[in-house]
Backbone as ProteinMPNN parsed JSONL, in Angstrom:
{"seq_chain_A": "MRGQVLDALRAALIDGELVPGEIYSGPALGERFGVSATPVREAMQQLALEGAVECLPNRGFRVLSRSPRELAELAEVRALLEVPVMLRLARSVPADAWEALRPAAAATAEAAAAGDLPGYAETDRDFHRAVLRLAGNDQLVQVAEELHRRAQWPLPGAPRVRRADLVADAAEHSALLEALIARDLPVVESLVREHFAGSPG", "coords_chain_A": {"N_chain_A": [[133.37, 123.558, 141.775], [135.175, 121.467, 142.336], [137.264, 122.214, 140.643], [138.077, 124.633, 141.822], [138.943, 123.748, 144.322], [141.002, 122.083, 143.487], [142.78, 123.939, 142.36], [143.392, 125.36, 144.686], [144.637, 123.389, 146.235], [146.831, 122.787, 144.62], [148.183, 125.226, 144.774], [148.773, 125.229, 147.509], [150.523, 123.085, 147.633], [152.683, 123.968, 146.026], [153.435, 126.169, 147.491], [154.407, 125.024, 149.717], [152.783, 124.479, 151.896], [151.463, 122.08, 152.097], [153.077, 119.319, 153.099], [155.774, 117.382, 151.835], [155.727, 113.869, 152.232], [153.956, 113.901, 154.341], [150.699, 112.82, 155.485], [147.422, 113.474, 154.503], [144.014, 113.811, 155.275], [140.908, 113.475, 153.469], [138.49, 114.581, 154.678], [139.656, 116.333, 156.615], [141.087, 118.141, 155.023], [138.946, 119.108, 153.579], [137.546, 120.479, 155.554], [139.412, 122.437, 156.078], [139.369, 123.914, 153.698], [136.763, 124.638, 153.593], [134.813, 123.027, 152.395], [133.023, 120.023, 151.378], [134.235, 116.624, 151.824], [134.187, 115.342, 149.396], [134.763, 116.92, 146.908], [137.428, 117.407, 147.532], [138.583, 114.858, 147.574], [138.198, 114.195, 144.875], [139.79, 116.143, 143.641], [142.261, 115.436, 144.685], [142.601, 112.967, 143.485], [143.146, 113.767, 140.894], [145.555, 115.103, 141.356], [147.072, 112.934, 142.063], [147.292, 111.643, 139.609], [148.919, 113.472, 138.413], [151.251, 113.046, 139.693], [151.816, 114.192, 142.153], [150.778, 113.409, 144.608], [150.03, 110.407, 146.508], [147.46, 107.985, 146.72], [146.117, 106.658, 149.654], [144.371, 104.048, 150.696], [141.617, 104.322, 152.868], [143.002, 106.026, 154.518], [143.919, 108.458, 153.453], [145.805, 110.88, 151.721], [149.11, 110.946, 150.657], [151.624, 113.329, 150.367], [153.924, 113.288, 147.842], [157.45, 112.82, 147.965], [160.085, 114.556, 146.356], [163.111, 114.27, 144.472], [166.357, 115.774, 143.963], [167.457, 114.611, 141.687], [165.198, 113.698, 140.256], [164.028, 116.165, 139.566], [166.049, 117.206, 137.972], [165.99, 115.371, 135.891], [163.447, 115.888, 134.866], [163.863, 118.504, 133.946], [165.709, 117.977, 131.949], [164.19, 116.425, 130.143], [162.199, 118.267, 129.484], [163.754, 120.176, 128.155], [164.693, 118.655, 125.972], [162.311, 118.364, 124.639], [161.237, 120.979, 124.252], [163.251, 122.77, 123.356], [164.012, 122.185, 120.559], [161.545, 122.784, 119.375], [161.169, 125.514, 119.984], [163.344, 126.591, 118.627], [162.621, 126.017, 116.011], [160.284, 127.534, 115.853], [161.386, 130.053, 116.194], [162.548, 130.486, 113.745], [160.386, 130.779, 112.07], [158.098, 132.125, 113.071], [156.503, 135.267, 112.98], [157.621, 138.561, 114.075], [155.559, 140.103, 115.258], [153.846, 138.26, 116.389], [155.348, 137.278, 118.502], [155.585, 139.645, 119.934], [153.009, 139.866, 120.871], [153.008, 138.247, 123.037], [154.09, 139.591, 125.127], [152.469, 140.625, 127.304], [151.982, 138.24, 128.722], [154.54, 137.563, 129.573], [154.99, 139.789, 131.168], [153.143, 139.337, 133.188], [154.294, 137.22, 134.59], [156.47, 138.563, 135.63], [155.237, 140.389, 137.345], [154.038, 138.705, 139.264], [156.354, 137.58, 140.297], [157.67, 139.82, 141.376], [155.961, 140.37, 143.454], [156.48, 138.28, 145.073], [154.887, 136.076, 144.951], [154.601, 132.882, 144.951], [152.841, 130.643, 144.174], [151.262, 132.095, 142.32], [153.241, 132.862, 140.543], [154.033, 130.36, 139.556], [151.748, 129.636, 138.137], [151.511, 131.708, 136.191], [153.907, 131.353, 134.902], [153.563, 128.844, 133.694], [151.491, 129.607, 131.998], [152.816, 131.37, 130.261], [154.732, 129.703, 128.961], [152.975, 127.892, 127.792], [151.623, 129.566, 125.989], [153.693, 130.197, 124.229], [154.323, 127.645, 123.136], [151.923, 126.986, 121.933], [152.013, 128.275, 119.54], [153.163, 126.512, 117.872], [151.154, 124.949, 116.958], [150.394, 122.405, 117.783], [148.511, 120.486, 119.652], [148.912, 118.226, 121.241], [151.589, 118.38, 121.918], [151.552, 120.7, 123.513], [149.982, 119.82, 125.657], [151.496, 117.65, 126.743], [153.89, 118.986, 127.388], [152.963, 120.798, 129.281], [152.16, 119.128, 131.372], [154.641, 118.035, 132.143], [155.862, 120.393, 132.953], [154.271, 121.186, 135.119], [154.768, 119.079, 136.899], [157.417, 119.595, 137.42], [157.245, 121.713, 139.092], [156.543, 121.022, 141.684], [157.735, 121.245, 144.982], [160.983, 120.431, 146.435], [161.441, 118.219, 149.238], [161.924, 119.745, 152.373], [163.277, 121.833, 151.249], [164.384, 125.238, 151.162], [162.166, 128.062, 151.086], [161.494, 129.455, 147.905], [163.336, 132.279, 146.938], [162.356, 135.701, 146.506], [164.032, 137.173, 144.848], [165.074, 135.185, 143.204], [162.806, 134.418, 141.8], [162.284, 136.79, 140.42], [164.548, 136.971, 138.788], [164.178, 134.68, 137.245], [161.791, 135.312, 135.936], [162.67, 137.445, 134.404], [164.058, 136.162, 132.435], [162.098, 135.352, 130.677], [161.343, 137.678, 129.289], [163.798, 138.228, 128.083], [164.011, 135.986, 126.473], [161.892, 136.428, 124.678], [162.893, 138.691, 123.347], [165.111, 137.548, 122.057], [163.826, 135.703, 120.417], [162.342, 137.396, 118.771], [164.444, 138.648, 117.465], [165.404, 136.515, 116.128], [167.611, 135.127, 117.018], [169.143, 132.398, 117.192], [171.195, 130.902, 118.657], [171.15, 132.256, 121.148], [168.478, 131.902, 121.906], [168.419, 129.093, 122.271], [170.31, 128.803, 124.349], [169.14, 130.331, 126.421], [166.715, 128.948, 126.893], [167.587, 126.416, 127.726], [169.068, 127.084, 130.044], [167.041, 128.239, 131.527], [165.319, 126.092, 132.109], [167.07, 124.526, 133.589], [167.625, 126.046, 135.859], [165.232, 126.956, 136.845], [162.919, 128.173, 139.281], [160.291, 127.591, 139.176]], "CA_chain_A": [[133.932, 123.408, 143.115], [136.362, 120.612, 142.244], [138.33, 122.992, 140.036], [138.558, 125.605, 142.797], [139.701, 123.001, 145.326], [142.236, 121.631, 142.839], [143.673, 125.096, 142.286], [143.844, 125.681, 146.049], [145.575, 122.343, 146.648], [148.072, 122.987, 143.857], [148.87, 126.385, 145.353], [149.299, 124.818, 148.815], [151.679, 122.227, 147.368], [153.779, 124.787, 145.519], [153.839, 127.09, 148.555], [154.979, 124.258, 150.816], [151.841, 124.303, 153.003], [151.28, 120.627, 152.172], [154.475, 118.917, 153.259], [156.127, 116.058, 151.311], [155.82, 112.8, 153.223], [152.828, 113.965, 155.263], [149.432, 112.242, 155.045], [146.299, 114.384, 154.74], [142.725, 113.159, 155.04], [139.945, 114.262, 152.708], [137.645, 115.413, 155.541], [140.422, 117.413, 157.251], [141.338, 119.165, 154.007], [137.661, 119.723, 153.263], [137.278, 121.46, 156.609], [140.364, 123.541, 155.891], [138.966, 124.728, 152.549], [135.35, 124.981, 153.72], [134.003, 122.243, 151.455], [132.89, 118.629, 151.797], [135.398, 115.807, 151.471], [134.077, 114.803, 148.031], [135.597, 117.621, 145.921], [138.832, 117.25, 147.902], [139.019, 113.545, 147.079], [138.259, 114.257, 143.411], [140.968, 116.94, 143.288], [143.434, 114.646, 145.032], [142.758, 111.938, 142.446], [143.831, 114.429, 139.782], [146.938, 115.343, 141.766], [147.755, 111.634, 142.003], [147.628, 111.44, 138.196], [150.001, 114.406, 138.09], [152.456, 112.623, 140.39], [152.082, 115.018, 143.33], [150.371, 112.692, 145.822], [149.59, 109.03, 146.313], [146.243, 107.671, 147.462], [146.265, 105.609, 150.659], [143.004, 103.628, 151.042], [141.147, 104.471, 154.256], [143.886, 106.907, 155.291], [143.981, 109.783, 152.868], [146.709, 111.124, 150.614], [150.465, 111.327, 151.052], [152.335, 114.186, 149.426], [155.13, 112.567, 147.444], [158.731, 113.508, 148.031], [160.834, 114.63, 145.116], [164.563, 114.283, 144.663], [167.034, 116.634, 142.983], [167.631, 113.87, 140.435], [163.93, 113.735, 139.519], [163.855, 117.492, 138.981], [167.033, 117.324, 136.89], [165.49, 114.569, 134.773], [162.335, 116.633, 134.263], [164.447, 119.622, 133.2], [166.319, 117.432, 130.733], [163.132, 116.031, 129.21], [161.569, 119.496, 128.98], [164.667, 120.779, 127.176], [164.66, 117.824, 124.762], [161.038, 118.582, 123.966], [160.906, 122.363, 123.911], [164.305, 123.515, 122.644], [163.857, 122.1, 119.1], [160.32, 123.478, 118.961], [161.397, 126.958, 120.025], [164.257, 126.958, 117.536], [161.825, 126.009, 114.773], [159.391, 128.698, 115.896], [162.208, 131.262, 116.025], [162.824, 130.655, 112.32], [159.187, 130.918, 111.246], [157.037, 132.974, 113.637], [156.819, 136.69, 112.789], [157.89, 139.328, 115.291], [154.354, 140.599, 115.92], [153.292, 137.175, 117.205], [156.109, 137.28, 119.755], [155.211, 140.868, 120.662], [151.714, 139.627, 121.517], [153.226, 137.48, 124.272], [154.679, 140.434, 126.176], [151.65, 140.645, 128.535], [152.179, 136.994, 129.471], [155.833, 137.696, 130.247], [154.823, 140.807, 132.212], [152.398, 138.729, 134.298], [155.247, 136.469, 135.415], [157.289, 139.548, 136.339], [154.422, 140.953, 138.423], [153.923, 137.698, 140.326], [157.678, 137.448, 140.901], [157.937, 141.013, 142.187], [155.122, 140.262, 144.652], [156.884, 137.108, 145.842], [153.738, 135.161, 144.925], [155.105, 131.662, 144.324], [151.79, 129.968, 143.399], [150.911, 132.941, 141.185], [154.322, 132.772, 139.569], [153.965, 129.041, 138.923], [150.645, 129.657, 137.168], [151.816, 132.589, 135.054], [155.027, 130.733, 134.188], [152.958, 127.841, 132.788], [150.731, 130.336, 130.977], [153.756, 131.9, 129.271], [155.272, 128.598, 128.149], [151.867, 127.356, 126.999], [151.374, 130.5, 124.889], [154.779, 130.026, 123.246], [154.214, 126.356, 122.451], [150.717, 126.953, 121.096], [152.353, 128.781, 118.211], [153.568, 125.363, 117.05], [149.94, 124.35, 116.407], [150.35, 120.979, 118.131], [147.854, 120.396, 120.96], [149.514, 117.155, 122.038], [152.824, 118.95, 122.444], [151.204, 121.621, 124.596], [149.494, 119.029, 126.784], [152.613, 116.913, 127.349], [154.821, 119.955, 127.966], [152.376, 121.387, 130.487], [152.218, 118.126, 132.432], [156.024, 118.01, 132.612], [156.111, 121.671, 133.623], [153.594, 121.157, 136.416], [155.511, 118.142, 137.756], [158.68, 120.23, 137.803], [156.992, 122.799, 140.039], [156.369, 120.554, 143.064], [159.017, 121.54, 145.649], [161.754, 119.387, 147.093], [161.2, 118.189, 150.685], [162.902, 120.444, 153.194], [163.952, 122.915, 150.522], [163.953, 126.569, 151.606], [161.225, 128.736, 150.19], [162.15, 130.165, 146.807], [163.477, 133.703, 147.221], [161.76, 136.623, 145.53], [165.061, 137.538, 143.866], [165.175, 134.093, 142.233], [161.628, 134.517, 140.934], [162.458, 137.962, 139.552], [165.549, 136.606, 137.782], [163.564, 133.702, 136.359], [160.827, 136.032, 135.105], [163.411, 138.273, 133.447], [164.461, 135.306, 131.319], [161.008, 135.315, 129.7], [161.481, 138.856, 128.418], [165.014, 138.045, 127.285], [163.697, 134.986, 125.448], [161.094, 137.08, 123.631], [163.794, 139.535, 122.545], [165.913, 136.668, 121.206], [162.927, 135.133, 119.408], [162.035, 138.468, 117.813], [165.668, 138.878, 116.682], [165.769, 135.229, 115.508], [168.97, 134.811, 117.47], [168.951, 131.003, 117.583], [172.071, 130.476, 119.765], [170.685, 132.831, 122.415], [167.235, 131.201, 122.234], [168.745, 127.773, 122.821], [170.99, 128.966, 125.631], [168.186, 130.817, 127.417], [165.747, 127.913, 127.251], [168.272, 125.367, 128.513], [169.389, 127.643, 131.369], [165.762, 128.475, 132.207], [164.861, 124.818, 132.649], [168.017, 124.015, 134.572], [167.65, 126.804, 137.103], [163.92, 127.557, 137.113], [162.296, 127.86, 140.565], [158.89, 127.263, 139.037]], "C_chain_A": [[135.212, 122.582, 143.073], [137.54, 121.389, 141.678], [138.925, 123.997, 141.006], [139.41, 124.919, 143.866], [141.03, 122.53, 144.741], [143.244, 122.764, 142.753], [144.253, 125.434, 143.662], [144.865, 124.655, 146.538], [146.903, 122.475, 145.905], [148.874, 124.14, 144.439], [149.495, 126.012, 146.694], [150.518, 123.915, 148.654], [152.888, 123.059, 146.957], [154.33, 125.693, 146.617], [154.432, 126.361, 149.757], [154.07, 124.087, 152.012], [151.489, 122.83, 153.196], [152.664, 120.008, 152.054], [154.725, 117.533, 152.669], [156.317, 115.043, 152.429], [154.667, 112.769, 154.193], [151.582, 113.352, 154.631], [148.309, 113.193, 155.447], [145.002, 113.658, 154.41], [141.808, 114.084, 154.26], [139.078, 115.136, 153.596], [138.403, 116.579, 156.182], [140.722, 118.529, 156.251], [140.051, 119.869, 153.608], [137.307, 120.785, 154.284], [138.171, 122.682, 156.445], [139.918, 124.483, 154.779], [137.481, 125.068, 152.549], [134.453, 124.269, 152.729], [133.86, 120.825, 152.024], [134.129, 117.853, 151.344], [135.371, 115.363, 150.015], [134.902, 115.584, 147.008], [137.088, 117.549, 146.242], [139.354, 115.93, 147.368], [139.154, 113.552, 145.56], [139.501, 115.033, 142.961], [142.246, 116.156, 143.578], [143.67, 113.52, 144.028], [143.492, 112.528, 141.237], [145.296, 114.684, 140.126], [147.74, 114.045, 141.784], [148.167, 111.327, 140.57], [148.803, 112.317, 137.784], [151.291, 114.073, 138.833], [152.795, 113.436, 141.625], [151.764, 114.306, 144.636], [150.117, 111.232, 145.469], [148.39, 108.781, 147.207], [146.515, 106.501, 148.403], [144.87, 105.202, 151.112], [142.746, 103.711, 152.539], [142.039, 105.349, 155.125], [143.906, 108.328, 154.748], [144.973, 109.84, 151.73], [148.064, 111.56, 151.157], [151.073, 112.193, 149.959], [153.665, 113.508, 149.116], [156.372, 113.445, 147.557], [159.394, 113.478, 146.663], [162.308, 114.586, 145.443], [165.175, 115.251, 143.655], [167.22, 115.928, 141.642], [166.356, 113.898, 139.596], [163.736, 115.086, 138.835], [164.831, 117.711, 137.832], [166.576, 116.54, 135.665], [164.337, 115.27, 134.076], [162.857, 117.797, 133.433], [165.055, 119.137, 131.891], [165.261, 117.074, 129.699], [162.449, 117.266, 128.627], [162.449, 120.155, 127.92], [164.671, 119.991, 125.877], [163.401, 118.078, 123.95], [160.911, 120.0, 123.42], [161.989, 123.103, 123.129], [164.153, 123.397, 121.126], [162.618, 122.841, 118.593], [160.539, 124.981, 118.938], [162.355, 127.412, 118.935], [163.516, 126.978, 116.205], [160.903, 127.226, 114.719], [160.17, 129.989, 115.667], [162.486, 131.546, 114.557], [161.583, 131.059, 111.524], [158.139, 131.897, 111.767], [157.416, 134.444, 113.49], [156.931, 137.439, 114.115], [156.624, 139.759, 116.009], [153.68, 139.515, 116.771], [154.031, 137.078, 118.535], [155.773, 138.504, 120.592], [153.909, 140.659, 121.437], [151.85, 138.853, 122.827], [153.829, 138.325, 125.391], [153.806, 140.528, 127.426], [151.812, 139.377, 129.374], [153.505, 137.028, 130.221], [155.738, 138.702, 131.39], [154.09, 140.238, 133.422], [153.326, 137.915, 135.196], [156.103, 137.435, 136.235], [156.53, 140.147, 137.522], [154.29, 139.973, 139.585], [155.252, 137.537, 141.05], [157.974, 138.609, 141.828], [157.145, 140.987, 143.488], [155.548, 139.1, 145.546], [155.786, 136.064, 145.926], [154.131, 133.888, 144.195], [154.019, 130.887, 143.573], [151.368, 130.769, 142.17], [151.978, 132.902, 140.111], [154.274, 131.443, 138.828], [152.894, 129.019, 137.839], [150.982, 130.512, 135.95], [152.993, 132.06, 134.242], [154.497, 129.682, 133.215], [152.191, 128.527, 131.665], [151.662, 130.837, 129.869], [154.271, 130.781, 128.361], [154.188, 127.98, 127.264], [151.6, 128.246, 125.782], [152.438, 130.378, 123.806], [154.556, 128.752, 122.442], [152.962, 126.251, 121.585], [150.984, 127.46, 119.685], [152.825, 127.662, 117.289], [152.36, 124.663, 116.442], [149.79, 122.87, 116.699], [149.789, 120.843, 119.552], [148.463, 119.324, 121.851], [150.82, 117.63, 122.67], [152.536, 119.836, 123.644], [150.793, 120.848, 125.843], [150.625, 118.305, 127.506], [153.569, 117.875, 128.047], [154.266, 120.547, 129.251], [152.395, 120.393, 131.643], [153.632, 118.04, 133.015], [156.346, 119.264, 133.427], [155.509, 121.651, 135.028], [154.337, 120.232, 137.39], [156.811, 118.766, 138.251], [158.484, 121.307, 138.862], [156.756, 122.329, 141.47], [157.71, 120.687, 143.772], [159.7, 120.296, 146.211], [161.463, 119.402, 148.592], [162.323, 118.891, 151.435], [163.619, 121.584, 152.502], [163.481, 124.265, 151.066], [163.01, 127.19, 150.588], [162.002, 129.522, 149.134], [162.176, 131.662, 147.104], [162.85, 134.545, 146.119], [162.775, 136.986, 144.45], [165.216, 136.463, 142.803], [163.995, 134.111, 141.269], [161.784, 135.66, 139.941], [163.454, 137.645, 138.441], [164.975, 135.624, 136.77], [162.582, 134.389, 135.405], [161.524, 136.879, 134.051], [163.854, 137.469, 132.24], [163.358, 135.195, 130.269], [161.109, 136.49, 128.727], [162.707, 138.735, 127.527], [164.78, 137.038, 126.169], [162.875, 135.608, 124.334], [161.976, 137.946, 122.742], [164.617, 138.684, 121.579], [165.063, 136.047, 120.103], [162.581, 136.165, 118.338], [163.234, 138.703, 116.889], [166.097, 137.647, 115.896], [167.228, 134.873, 115.787], [168.943, 133.398, 118.047], [169.898, 130.55, 118.694], [171.607, 131.01, 121.122], [169.386, 132.166, 122.85], [167.548, 129.865, 122.898], [169.384, 127.882, 124.196], [170.017, 129.379, 126.73], [167.225, 129.721, 127.856], [166.399, 126.832, 128.106], [168.583, 125.865, 129.924], [168.118, 127.846, 132.184], [165.268, 127.195, 132.848], [165.767, 124.339, 133.766], [167.922, 124.734, 135.902], [166.309, 127.36, 137.531], [163.395, 127.177, 138.497], [160.852, 127.425, 140.423], [158.644, 126.173, 138.1]], "O_chain_A": [[136.212, 122.943, 143.694], [138.668, 121.257, 142.151], [140.139, 124.2, 141.022], [140.455, 125.431, 144.267], [142.061, 122.572, 145.413], [144.426, 122.573, 143.039], [145.436, 125.75, 143.794], [145.849, 125.017, 147.185], [147.97, 122.297, 146.491], [150.093, 124.049, 144.583], [150.616, 126.426, 146.992], [151.446, 123.98, 149.46], [153.985, 122.874, 147.482], [155.532, 125.956, 146.673], [154.903, 126.994, 150.703], [154.515, 123.599, 153.051], [151.247, 122.384, 154.317], [153.337, 120.155, 151.034], [153.979, 116.599, 152.962], [156.974, 115.314, 153.434], [154.407, 111.738, 154.813], [151.422, 113.359, 153.411], [148.252, 113.657, 156.586], [144.904, 112.974, 153.392], [141.902, 115.307, 154.363], [138.929, 116.325, 153.314], [137.869, 117.683, 156.286], [140.626, 119.711, 156.58], [140.048, 121.068, 153.331], [136.827, 121.863, 153.932], [137.738, 123.816, 156.648], [140.067, 125.7, 154.891], [136.989, 125.71, 151.621], [133.454, 124.825, 152.272], [134.494, 120.477, 153.02], [134.956, 118.36, 150.586], [136.416, 115.039, 149.451], [135.687, 114.968, 146.286], [137.922, 117.622, 145.34], [140.433, 115.876, 146.779], [140.103, 112.988, 145.014], [140.181, 114.632, 142.017], [143.201, 116.21, 142.803], [144.815, 113.161, 143.754], [144.346, 111.875, 140.636], [146.175, 114.503, 139.283], [148.948, 114.054, 141.546], [149.26, 110.812, 140.333], [149.588, 111.947, 136.911], [152.31, 114.734, 138.633], [153.927, 113.388, 142.105], [152.402, 114.563, 145.657], [150.004, 110.867, 144.298], [148.312, 109.304, 148.319], [147.074, 105.482, 147.998], [144.236, 105.952, 151.855], [143.537, 103.242, 153.358], [141.852, 105.41, 156.341], [143.91, 109.291, 155.516], [144.991, 108.96, 150.87], [148.147, 112.439, 152.014], [151.043, 111.841, 148.78], [154.436, 113.192, 150.022], [156.339, 114.644, 147.28], [159.28, 112.506, 145.916], [162.703, 114.841, 146.58], [164.581, 115.518, 142.61], [167.151, 116.559, 140.587], [166.41, 114.096, 138.382], [163.332, 115.151, 137.674], [164.48, 118.332, 136.828], [166.753, 116.99, 134.533], [164.247, 115.257, 132.848], [162.355, 118.053, 132.338], [164.936, 119.794, 130.857], [165.414, 117.38, 128.517], [162.155, 117.316, 127.433], [161.946, 120.636, 126.905], [164.655, 120.578, 124.795], [163.421, 118.014, 122.72], [160.526, 120.199, 122.268], [161.674, 123.975, 122.32], [164.161, 124.424, 120.448], [162.639, 123.446, 117.522], [160.143, 125.654, 117.985], [162.194, 128.499, 118.38], [163.754, 127.85, 115.369], [160.761, 127.865, 113.676], [159.674, 130.913, 115.022], [162.643, 132.702, 114.162], [161.701, 131.616, 110.432], [157.368, 132.446, 110.979], [158.532, 134.829, 113.837], [156.402, 137.005, 115.139], [156.597, 139.786, 117.24], [153.019, 139.826, 117.762], [153.419, 136.825, 119.573], [155.686, 138.418, 121.817], [153.73, 141.208, 122.524], [150.917, 138.81, 123.63], [154.053, 137.821, 126.492], [154.348, 140.514, 128.531], [151.782, 139.438, 130.603], [153.59, 136.579, 131.364], [156.327, 138.502, 132.452], [154.381, 140.615, 134.557], [153.169, 137.915, 136.417], [156.422, 137.161, 137.391], [157.114, 140.384, 138.579], [154.415, 140.359, 140.747], [155.283, 137.375, 142.27], [158.471, 138.414, 142.937], [157.596, 141.515, 144.505], [155.033, 138.95, 146.655], [155.753, 135.26, 146.858], [154.016, 133.807, 142.972], [154.248, 130.5, 142.427], [151.141, 130.2, 141.102], [151.675, 132.908, 138.918], [154.453, 131.401, 137.611], [153.098, 128.46, 136.761], [150.765, 130.094, 134.813], [153.071, 132.289, 133.035], [154.919, 129.626, 132.06], [152.233, 128.085, 130.517], [151.338, 130.739, 128.686], [154.244, 130.905, 127.137], [154.454, 127.592, 126.126], [151.378, 127.747, 124.679], [152.133, 130.445, 122.615], [154.594, 128.774, 121.212], [152.947, 125.503, 120.607], [150.265, 127.114, 118.747], [152.882, 127.837, 116.071], [152.51, 123.868, 115.514], [149.131, 122.153, 115.947], [150.503, 121.058, 120.532], [148.528, 119.486, 123.069], [151.112, 117.313, 123.823], [153.203, 119.732, 124.673], [151.208, 121.182, 126.953], [150.706, 118.34, 128.734], [154.009, 117.614, 129.166], [155.01, 120.774, 130.205], [152.625, 120.787, 132.786], [153.803, 117.98, 134.233], [157.017, 119.196, 134.457], [156.154, 122.048, 135.998], [154.51, 120.567, 138.562], [157.251, 118.496, 139.368], [159.454, 121.766, 139.466], [156.765, 123.148, 142.389], [158.732, 120.28, 143.219], [159.072, 119.26, 146.429], [161.259, 120.471, 149.168], [163.505, 118.668, 151.174], [164.477, 122.233, 153.1], [162.305, 124.421, 151.395], [163.056, 126.883, 149.396], [163.015, 130.158, 149.422], [161.158, 132.244, 147.478], [162.819, 134.15, 144.953], [162.425, 137.096, 143.275], [165.459, 136.771, 141.637], [164.152, 133.855, 140.076], [161.457, 135.517, 138.763], [163.233, 138.006, 137.285], [165.255, 135.724, 135.575], [162.549, 134.084, 134.213], [161.028, 137.016, 132.933], [164.01, 138.014, 131.148], [163.646, 134.969, 129.094], [160.979, 136.327, 127.513], [162.663, 139.097, 126.351], [165.281, 137.203, 125.057], [163.132, 135.344, 123.159], [161.826, 137.937, 121.52], [164.799, 139.055, 120.42], [165.531, 135.885, 118.976], [162.534, 135.849, 117.149], [163.07, 138.928, 115.69], [167.031, 137.709, 115.096], [167.959, 134.394, 114.92], [168.744, 133.219, 119.249], [169.449, 129.864, 119.612], [171.664, 130.299, 122.125], [169.203, 131.892, 124.036], [167.008, 129.546, 123.957], [169.033, 127.132, 125.107], [170.062, 128.846, 127.839], [166.947, 129.575, 129.046], [165.821, 126.387, 129.098], [168.378, 125.136, 130.895], [168.121, 127.647, 133.399], [164.844, 127.202, 134.003], [165.297, 123.808, 134.772], [168.111, 124.126, 136.955], [166.238, 128.15, 138.473], [163.414, 126.001, 138.862], [160.239, 126.954, 141.381], [157.494, 125.79, 137.885]]}, "name": "protein", "num_of_chains": 1, "seq": "MRGQVLDALRAALIDGELVPGEIYSGPALGERFGVSATPVREAMQQLALEGAVECLPNRGFRVLSRSPRELAELAEVRALLEVPVMLRLARSVPADAWEALRPAAAATAEAAAAGDLPGYAETDRDFHRAVLRLAGNDQLVQVAEELHRRAQWPLPGAPRVRRADLVADAAEHSALLEALIARDLPVVESLVREHFAGSPG"}
């Protein structure tokens, strides 16, 4: 139950249903999702660890506001972490291993075409996780996924991400696979840096 509520809350955050700066009570959210307040509070504790909300004793949970600077800093850190790894993988991972990731890239394209922002956020993380797992470093995967998730919380007052932006972002996954298969290191580096800088998810 906690996992289902956590997924629902994450989707509501990404979709802008839970508004930055607003305070939400556990019982009210429990009623909204048809569950008791306990799994909501447990899920919110996890979201607090992820930097999405802050706990307010006896009041509930405030959705934290993000700034463009914070998102730019997250993009920079993600690039510092993932670009060297992807360049190393591009030199060593065989083409058939990259081919096996095409379904993951296709899943992001399907979510983008449907305009499903929460679905896109999830499949985007799935794709990046699958790439980084090829490095064989579980700690890397865990840290990168936490940074990725933090980068997906929207800016306060920002317009909803357009479907065209999601489609363009998803297309970069397929282009990255092609570059990795071809071991085209300059293109790999350029695509990853641009992906982080302009990613809607």
